[in-house]
Amino acid sequence: MLRLFNKIRKTGIVTETFKAPKDAELEQLGIEIKRHIDRKFSGSIAIREVDAGSCNGCELEIHALNNPYYDIERFGIHFVASPRHADVLLVTGPVSRHMQTALLRTYEATPNPKWVVAVGDCAACGGEFGVSYASCGAVSNVIPVDMVIPGCPPTPLALMKGLLGLIK
Amino acid sequence: MSASNWTADFLGQLLNATITVEQISLPATTLWQIESHQWQQFAELAIQQNVRWVAGWAEHVQDRFFINACFEKQGVYLLLRTIVNAAKPELPSQATVYPAASRSERHTRDMFGIHFTDHPDNRRWTRHQAWPEYSFPLRKDFPVQGAPEAITPPDKDYPFVKSYGAGTYEIPVGPVHAGIIEPGHFRFQAVGELILNLEERLGYVHKGIEKIAEGRTPEALARLAGRVSGDTTVGHCWAACMAMEQAAGVRIPPRAALIRGILAERERIANHLGDMGAICNDVAFVFAQMQLTRLRELWLRTNAMVFGHRLLMDKIIPGGVLCDLSESSCTLIKQDIIQLRKELSEIMPAIDVNSSLEDRLYTAGYLPEETAAAFGTLGYVGRASGQDFDVRRDAPYAPYDQVTVKVALENQGDIASRLWVRYKEIRTALRLIEEFIDQLVAGDIGSEWQIPATGSEGLGIVEGWRGEILAYIRFDADNKISRFYPRDPSILNWPALEKLVLNNIVPDFPVCNKSLNGSYSGNDL
């Protein structure tokens, strides 16, 4: 146990607000996100992530938003387990035809007002997979999309920037 | 990969059993062609010799189907082929002998309409409702656009295994899961909290990768291969490029091989770090999750700085690699390694002595050695259950042919064992990167591409972070791809999950699943 506490103490807080001035851009972004969220959502926004056919690359970077460097929750942005709890659907991947109904139902299950963010090049335009017998292509071919965060995959910073764009 | 003793002995046994084998010479691959009615008989003889079933796929060539199966023993791979007429595409199933072949044959049936007689499970697998039962996407006359309905209906009538009896009940989970993970469906039969049976229903992220590969140029195919499974972008891209290079007779320069090795080991470490944290997080031990995701982030930032991409996508190209390594980058990578070793030497003992982790991870999710062997389980899942195989050591390719790869092996077969095997693999990978940097010779990082002859084929086999990855390529005229089949290790590891969760409690399913961490995208294609 002592080892564990020692390591925590030695690691300190790595969250970049306080430590890394070279990533000042991130901090500025985050604070701006918080200001906008505060105004419209009383300090909190709930995101349901839906993989509608992605290669898992985007998921890895969305995960990174929760690591101690980005710690996106401190800005009031958190991920929830059900669309019923969500304000925003973060959708990745070209929408595979086998996921089309599941995505539509998830969209319907999300209460209004809601926003849809298409994350990654595939979600934006079909990417490397396009439209085929197995793929519907862009998310906007299936449900209304409010904004797009491009990238293959988008970096955690790009994701934060994108969320800010949505709330503005 | 020259044919060694076992193939010669085995050939003798086949002849005794009156199986006619036509030996076809392919660059770097042993290819045997047999009559289709002896397909199953071959498997029966092969399993007696402890030959491992590796992969199976088919190909539509004019009015015939080529059906392939790949086998391995002692690091020697054997490609088996038979040809059936498209008018009556039928042959006896190998899944009766090798359970590992079951889903693969179901996939081939769904995609080509090839009927495997006596197959133990005749339900659809990859096909849901996006195309009708009697049309087959990988036949050449099926248009890539297909004829989909405006809204593809859900596959709600899939005949899952049912349980009967007082007190048993079903839990359907997915395809949309609670976490930030890929979609798939799990159907549990449980009594109380105990899992009686688990059935996986995958195929939700089927994106038609094999179909849209057709007609691509080598560069475009490498990009697609890099997106078969986003967490294994280096592994799949490497396997596909290796297959294409074999087909085209292109040799990559030694410097490119070493850089590929560095990329692959960096990918292995990044994924193991993230997953080890996630395993601990699934039993509510957040300390490990926070520490290890922190280390993963630092590791990815170095990737971005040195290679220009956090996940290393599109850095391997046909003929070599896209990015060179400067002196200063090598120094940076080496400093990183020293730092990571130091951090892990502080974190891992804290994980090791934690009693709550001990309570949850030891004996949970037990996969017996025999089950692992029967399903041909690969990578860290296999190696935690006594499956002593690693392509890097047993069928080495450049640059692994110049180094000694120490393969972690355990036989406890539980979640803890899979976690510790991964830690050992990180240690090995760190040393390999150092060795590759030390061996880095000056020279080109790419060879000139040669247009391959029409019909030439190649088989690339590498050890990705999840285990052995196989990629098969055949070229058409004008440098265009006519067939691409990637076999992710997940295809063989997913069935093991159905077995290792038995007699665990439902709330332990997430941690059991994470300890195996199969790719949905790599499985569904």
XYZ file of C-alpha atoms in Angstrom, chain A residues 1 3-4 7-8 10-11 14 16 23 48-57 59-64 66-70 79-81 94 96-102 104-106 128-129 131-135 152-153 155-156, chain B residues 111 126 128 130-131 137 142 144-146 148 150-154 176-183 203-209 211 216 223 227 229-231 285 287 290-291 293-294 297-298 301 309-311 313 343 346-347 349 521:
112
model
C 0.000 0.000 0.000
C 4.278 1.778 -2.607
C 0.980 2.807 -4.125
C 3.803 6.494 -6.484
C 0.698 8.683 -6.396
C 5.570 11.164 -6.686
C 3.460 11.385 -9.823
C -0.019 15.745 -14.366
C -1.915 19.964 -17.996
C 0.243 22.808 -24.023
C -22.980 8.970 -25.224
C -20.348 7.534 -27.546
C -21.662 5.271 -30.326
C -19.329 3.221 -32.494
C -21.378 2.704 -35.629
C -18.720 0.828 -37.562
C -15.372 2.402 -36.768
C -12.026 0.583 -36.880
C -11.566 1.397 -33.167
C -8.951 4.081 -33.872
C -12.360 5.105 -29.748
C -8.738 4.976 -28.593
C -8.433 8.743 -28.886
C -11.821 9.391 -27.278
C -10.603 7.236 -24.384
C -7.545 9.439 -24.116
C -10.231 10.726 -19.837
C -6.531 10.225 -19.141
C -4.927 12.426 -16.496
C -3.389 14.775 -19.077
C -6.686 15.853 -20.640
C -19.384 10.141 -20.814
C -22.558 8.319 -19.842
C -23.618 4.701 -20.280
C -18.803 4.871 -41.398
C -22.169 -0.094 -41.233
C -25.503 -1.325 -42.571
C -25.615 -3.832 -39.748
C -25.472 -0.947 -37.248
C -27.935 1.326 -39.050
C -31.011 0.375 -37.030
C -29.051 0.331 -33.771
C -31.339 5.085 -35.373
C -32.732 3.588 -32.170
C -29.959 5.129 -30.086
C -11.519 4.802 -46.476
C -14.724 2.710 -46.565
C -20.659 3.741 -49.340
C -21.083 0.085 -50.278
C -23.315 -2.953 -49.858
C -22.060 -3.069 -46.253
C -21.601 0.605 -45.364
C -7.983 9.810 -38.834
C -8.332 9.580 -35.940
C -6.289 13.825 -31.707
C -7.654 14.422 -28.199
C -19.789 -14.365 -48.497
C -21.193 -12.435 -40.960
C -27.183 -10.048 -40.837
C -27.836 -6.085 -45.287
C -28.031 -8.527 -48.183
C -20.982 -10.280 -51.748
C -21.932 -9.019 -56.953
C -19.755 -3.420 -54.635
C -22.791 -1.172 -54.087
C -25.108 -4.163 -53.684
C -29.423 -2.385 -49.961
C -33.073 2.345 -47.372
C -32.951 1.134 -43.781
C -31.332 -2.219 -43.073
C -33.572 -4.042 -40.585
C -32.085 -5.505 -37.402
C -24.405 -0.601 -28.385
C -22.443 -1.121 -25.181
C -22.229 1.072 -22.101
C -18.553 1.919 -22.474
C -16.540 3.575 -25.209
C -16.045 0.323 -27.085
C -16.922 -1.378 -30.346
C -20.366 -2.859 -31.007
C -20.638 -8.942 -37.549
C -22.127 -5.544 -36.617
C -19.129 -3.630 -37.928
C -18.860 -5.571 -41.177
C -17.724 -2.857 -43.585
C -17.047 -4.960 -46.667
C -13.256 -4.652 -46.362
C -14.888 -6.408 -51.279
C -7.089 -1.065 -55.320
C -4.131 2.305 -46.238
C -7.788 0.331 -40.864
C -8.422 -2.758 -36.795
C -7.358 0.726 -35.714
C -5.415 -0.484 -32.691
C -8.635 -0.309 -9.163
C -4.707 3.762 -9.535
C -4.584 6.461 -14.169
C -0.883 5.576 -14.021
C -3.034 5.673 -19.279
C -0.638 8.418 -18.281
C -0.265 9.127 -23.398
C 3.439 9.943 -23.049
C 3.153 11.762 -27.791
C 1.058 10.092 -35.968
C -0.031 9.061 -32.479
C -1.250 5.617 -33.553
C -1.130 4.948 -39.157
C 8.014 4.017 -13.913
C 7.465 1.382 -9.379
C 3.893 0.754 -10.549
C 5.019 -3.982 -7.617
C -13.630 -4.610 -36.479
